CSV table of C-alpha atoms in Angstrom, one decimal:
chain,number,residue,atom,x,y,z
A,1489,MET,CA,27.8,16.1,-24.7
A,1490,ALA,CA,25.5,14.4,-22.5
A,1491,ARG,CA,25.6,15.5,-18.7
A,1492,PRO,CA,26.7,12.6,-16.6
A,1493,ARG,CA,24.1,10.9,-14.5
A,1494,SER,CA,24.1,12.3,-11.2
A,1495,PHE,CA,20.6,12.3,-9.1
A,1496,ASP,CA,19.6,10.5,-6.1
A,1497,ARG,CA,17.5,7.6,-7.8
A,1498,ASP,CA,15.5,6.8,-4.6
A,1499,HIS,CA,14.3,10.2,-4.5
A,1500,VAL,CA,13.4,10.3,-8.2
A,1501,LEU,CA,11.4,7.2,-7.8
A,1502,HIS,CA,9.5,8.5,-4.6
A,1503,ALA,CA,8.6,11.9,-6.5
A,1504,ALA,CA,7.7,9.8,-9.5
A,1505,GLU,CA,5.2,7.6,-7.2
A,1506,ARG,CA,3.6,10.6,-5.7
A,1507,GLN,CA,3.2,12.0,-9.2
A,1508,PHE,CA,1.5,8.4,-10.1
A,1509,ARG,CA,-0.6,8.2,-6.9
A,1510,THR,CA,-1.9,12.1,-7.1
A,1511,THR,CA,-2.8,12.2,-11.2
A,1512,GLY,CA,-2.5,8.3,-12.1
A,1513,TYR,CA,-0.5,6.4,-14.8
A,1514,ASN,CA,-2.6,7.9,-17.9
A,1515,GLY,CA,-3.0,11.2,-16.6
A,1516,THR,CA,0.6,11.8,-15.8
A,1517,SER,CA,2.8,12.6,-18.7
A,1518,VAL,CA,6.9,12.6,-19.0
A,1519,ASP,CA,6.9,16.2,-18.7
A,1520,ASP,CA,5.1,16.0,-15.4
A,1521,ILE,CA,7.7,13.5,-14.0
A,1522,SER,CA,10.1,15.9,-15.3
A,1523,ALA,CA,8.8,18.5,-13.2
A,1524,ALA,CA,8.2,16.5,-10.0
A,1525,THR,CA,11.7,14.7,-10.3
A,1526,GLY,CA,13.8,17.7,-11.5
A,1527,LEU,CA,15.3,15.4,-14.0
A,1528,GLY,CA,15.1,16.4,-17.9
A,1529,ARG,CA,13.3,14.2,-20.2
A,1530,GLY,CA,16.4,12.8,-22.0
A,1531,SER,CA,17.7,11.8,-18.5
A,1532,LEU,CA,14.4,10.0,-17.5
A,1533,TYR,CA,15.0,7.8,-20.7
A,1534,ALA,CA,18.1,7.2,-20.3
A,1535,ALA,CA,17.8,6.1,-16.7
A,1536,PHE,CA,14.8,4.3,-16.9
A,1537,ASP,CA,13.4,4.0,-20.5
A,1538,GLY,CA,10.8,6.2,-20.4
A,1539,LYS,CA,7.7,6.6,-18.3
A,1540,HIS,CA,6.6,2.9,-18.1
A,1541,GLY,CA,10.1,2.2,-16.9
A,1542,VAL,CA,9.6,4.8,-14.1
A,1543,LEU,CA,6.4,3.3,-12.8
A,1544,LEU,CA,7.6,-0.4,-12.6
A,1545,GLN,CA,10.8,0.9,-10.6
A,1546,ALA,CA,8.8,3.3,-8.4
A,1547,MET,CA,6.1,0.3,-7.8
A,1548,ALA,CA,9.5,-2.2,-7.0
A,1549,GLY,CA,10.6,0.4,-4.6
A,1550,TYR,CA,6.8,0.8,-3.0
A,1551,PHE,CA,7.2,-3.2,-2.8
A,1552,ALA,CA,10.2,-3.1,-1.0
A,1553,ARG,CA,8.6,-0.2,1.8
A,1554,LEU,CA,5.7,-2.7,2.1
A,1555,GLY,CA,7.9,-5.6,2.8
A,1556,GLU,CA,9.6,-3.5,5.6
A,1557,PHE,CA,6.8,-2.1,7.0
A,1558,ALA,CA,3.8,-4.4,7.1
A,1559,PRO,CA,5.8,-7.2,9.0
A,1560,LYS,CA,7.2,-4.5,11.3
A,1561,ALA,CA,3.7,-3.2,12.2
A,1562,LEU,CA,2.2,-6.5,12.7
A,1563,ALA,CA,4.9,-8.7,14.0
A,1564,GLY,CA,5.5,-9.2,17.7
A,1565,PRO,CA,4.7,-11.3,21.1
A,1566,ASP,CA,1.4,-13.3,20.5
A,1567,GLU,CA,-0.4,-11.4,23.5
A,1568,GLY,CA,-0.5,-8.1,21.8
A,1569,ALA,CA,-1.6,-9.4,18.0
A,1570,LEU,CA,-5.0,-8.3,18.4
A,1571,GLU,CA,-4.2,-4.7,19.5
A,1572,ARG,CA,-1.6,-4.6,16.4
A,1573,LEU,CA,-4.3,-5.8,14.2
A,1574,HIS,CA,-6.7,-2.8,15.6
A,1575,GLY,CA,-3.9,-0.3,15.2
A,1576,TYR,CA,-3.3,-1.4,11.7
A,1577,LEU,CA,-6.7,-1.2,10.7
A,1578,LEU,CA,-6.6,2.7,12.5
A,1579,ARG,CA,-3.4,3.6,10.6
A,1580,ALA,CA,-5.2,2.4,7.3
A,1581,VAL,CA,-7.6,5.3,7.8
A,1582,HIS,CA,-4.9,7.8,6.7
A,1583,GLY,CA,-3.9,5.6,3.7
A,1584,VAL,CA,-0.3,4.5,2.8
A,1585,PRO,CA,2.4,7.0,3.6
A,1586,LEU,CA,4.7,8.3,0.6
A,1587,ALA,CA,8.6,8.1,1.4
A,1588,ALA,CA,9.8,10.3,4.0
A,1589,ASP,CA,11.8,12.5,1.4
A,1590,VAL,CA,8.8,13.9,-0.5
A,1591,PRO,CA,5.9,15.7,0.6
A,1592,PRO,CA,2.6,14.1,1.9
A,1593,ALA,CA,-0.1,13.2,-0.3
A,1594,PRO,CA,-1.9,16.2,-1.5
A,1595,ASP,CA,-5.4,14.5,-0.5
A,1596,ARG,CA,-6.8,11.2,0.6
A,1597,ALA,CA,-7.3,9.8,-3.0
A,1598,ALA,CA,-3.4,10.1,-3.6
A,1599,ALA,CA,-3.2,8.5,-0.2
A,1600,ALA,CA,-4.6,5.2,-1.4
A,1601,CYS,CA,-2.2,2.0,-2.2
A,1602,PHE,CA,-0.1,2.9,-4.9
A,1603,ALA,CA,-0.1,-0.7,-5.9
A,1604,ALA,CA,-3.9,-1.1,-5.8
A,1605,LYS,CA,-4.5,2.3,-7.6
A,1606,MET,CA,-2.1,1.1,-10.5
A,1607,ALA,CA,-3.8,-2.4,-10.7
A,1608,LEU,CA,-7.1,-0.8,-10.9
A,1609,GLU,CA,-6.0,1.5,-13.9
A,1610,LEU,CA,-3.4,-1.1,-15.8
A,1611,GLY,CA,-3.9,-4.4,-14.3
A,1612,THR,CA,-5.6,-6.2,-16.7
A,1613,SER,CA,-3.6,-4.8,-19.7
A,1614,ASP,CA,-0.1,-4.6,-18.2
A,1615,PRO,CA,0.9,-7.9,-16.9
A,1616,GLU,CA,4.1,-6.5,-15.1
A,1617,VAL,CA,1.9,-4.2,-13.3
A,1618,GLN,CA,-0.2,-6.8,-12.6
A,1619,ARG,CA,2.7,-8.8,-11.0
A,1620,LEU,CA,3.8,-6.0,-8.6
A,1621,ALA,CA,0.7,-5.3,-7.7
A,1622,ASN,CA,-0.1,-9.1,-6.6
A,1623,ASP,CA,3.2,-9.1,-5.0
A,1624,CYS,CA,2.5,-6.0,-2.8
A,1625,PHE,CA,-0.8,-7.7,-1.9
A,1626,SER,CA,0.8,-11.1,-1.0
A,1627,VAL,CA,3.2,-9.4,1.3
A,1628,LEU,CA,0.3,-7.5,3.2
A,1629,THR,CA,-2.0,-10.8,3.0
A,1630,THR,CA,1.0,-13.0,4.5
A,1631,ALA,CA,1.9,-10.4,7.3
A,1632,VAL,CA,-2.0,-9.9,8.3
A,1633,ALA,CA,-2.7,-13.8,8.4
A,1634,ASP,CA,0.5,-14.1,10.7
A,1635,CYS,CA,-0.7,-11.7,13.1
A,1636,VAL,CA,-4.4,-13.5,13.3
A,1637,ARG,CA,-2.7,-16.7,13.9
A,1638,ALA,CA,-0.6,-15.2,16.6
A,1639,ALA,CA,-4.0,-13.7,18.1
A,1640,GLN,CA,-5.7,-17.1,17.9
A,1641,ARG,CA,-2.4,-18.7,19.7
A,1642,SER,CA,-3.1,-15.9,22.6
A,1643,GLY,CA,-6.6,-16.9,22.9
A,1644,ASP,CA,-8.1,-13.7,21.3
A,1645,ILE,CA,-9.4,-15.0,17.9
A,1646,ASP,CA,-11.5,-18.1,17.5
A,1647,PRO,CA,-9.0,-20.6,16.9
A,1648,ASP,CA,-11.6,-22.4,14.3
A,1649,ALA,CA,-11.4,-19.0,12.0
A,1650,ASP,CA,-9.5,-19.4,8.9
A,1651,PRO,CA,-6.4,-16.8,9.2
A,1652,ASP,CA,-6.2,-16.3,5.4
A,1653,ASP,CA,-9.8,-15.8,4.9
A,1654,LEU,CA,-9.8,-13.1,7.9
A,1655,ALA,CA,-6.6,-11.6,6.1
A,1656,TYR,CA,-8.4,-11.1,3.0
A,1657,LEU,CA,-11.5,-9.7,4.5
A,1658,LEU,CA,-9.3,-7.0,6.6
A,1659,LEU,CA,-7.4,-5.9,3.4
A,1660,THR,CA,-10.6,-6.0,1.4
A,1661,ILE,CA,-12.2,-3.6,3.7
A,1662,ILE,CA,-8.8,-1.6,3.9
A,1663,ARG,CA,-8.8,-1.0,0.3
A,1664,GLY,CA,-12.5,-0.1,0.4
A,1665,THR,CA,-11.5,2.5,3.0
A,1666,ASP,CA,-9.3,3.9,0.1
A,1667,VAL,CA,-12.2,4.4,-2.0
A,1668,VAL,CA,-14.3,5.8,0.6
A,1669,GLY,CA,-11.8,8.3,1.4
A,1670,ALA,CA,-11.1,9.2,-2.0
A,1671,TYR,CA,-14.8,10.2,-2.5
A,1672,GLY,CA,-14.2,13.0,0.3
A,1673,HIS,CA,-15.8,11.1,3.3
A,1674,SER,CA,-14.7,12.4,6.5
A,1675,ARG,CA,-12.0,11.0,8.8
A,1676,ALA,CA,-14.6,10.0,11.4
A,1677,ARG,CA,-16.4,7.9,8.9
A,1678,LEU,CA,-13.3,6.3,7.8
A,1679,THR,CA,-12.6,5.5,11.6
A,1680,SER,CA,-15.8,4.1,12.0
A,1681,ILE,CA,-15.5,1.8,9.1
A,1682,ALA,CA,-12.2,0.5,10.8
A,1683,GLU,CA,-13.8,-0.1,13.8
A,1684,SER,CA,-16.4,-2.0,12.6
A,1685,ALA,CA,-14.0,-4.1,11.0
A,1686,PHE,CA,-12.2,-4.8,13.9
A,1687,ALA,CA,-15.2,-6.0,15.4
A,1688,LEU,CA,-16.2,-8.4,12.7
A,1689,LEU,CA,-12.9,-10.5,14.0
A,1690,PRO,CA,-14.6,-13.8,15.6
A,1691,ARG,CA,-13.8,-14.1,19.1
A,1692,PRO,CA,-13.4,-17.4,20.8
A,1693,HIS,CA,-16.7,-19.1,22.4
A,1694,HIS,CA,-16.4,-19.4,25.9
A,1695,ARG,CA,-18.7,-22.1,27.2
């Protein structure tokens, strides 16, 4: 008789996310997921319809976390918007945290954005992964662009600059920081990149 399904679904998906972020999709087997989550192969297939199903649900959970974290980190009074952008860039030095109920990423490569990592590996061949990755990126660009607009209203960023262009610039640099970090460069180097990105933000022209 099959054992009734009884497990913490969120924890299983968080553990699977950690595995995918550490070894990639193609480098992760169902047995790897089973070992990481504590669920047997049969339970994984019954609950998630196999490895791909686990991936999609793990990415959906990651999207939900981003949807809470990014606006919370970047929203607030106009007066503090520029410093919130600065803080966001500096936090990116450490990558994107895993969920609180699993161990931290084993290295900087595994701390890279989960959605970006899967998009690079699978995006062109997997429309569902591509859609989820784009959804994650859209959440971030919206939050960053809104924070740029707040900084413009407070007089800290050039009002003629395009907020969406600046959001794409900052996020491109942040994703590039993931790559440089994965190469093994020091935290000091990544911090220098973050500070340089912050310095690129156009300030108002005072006459």
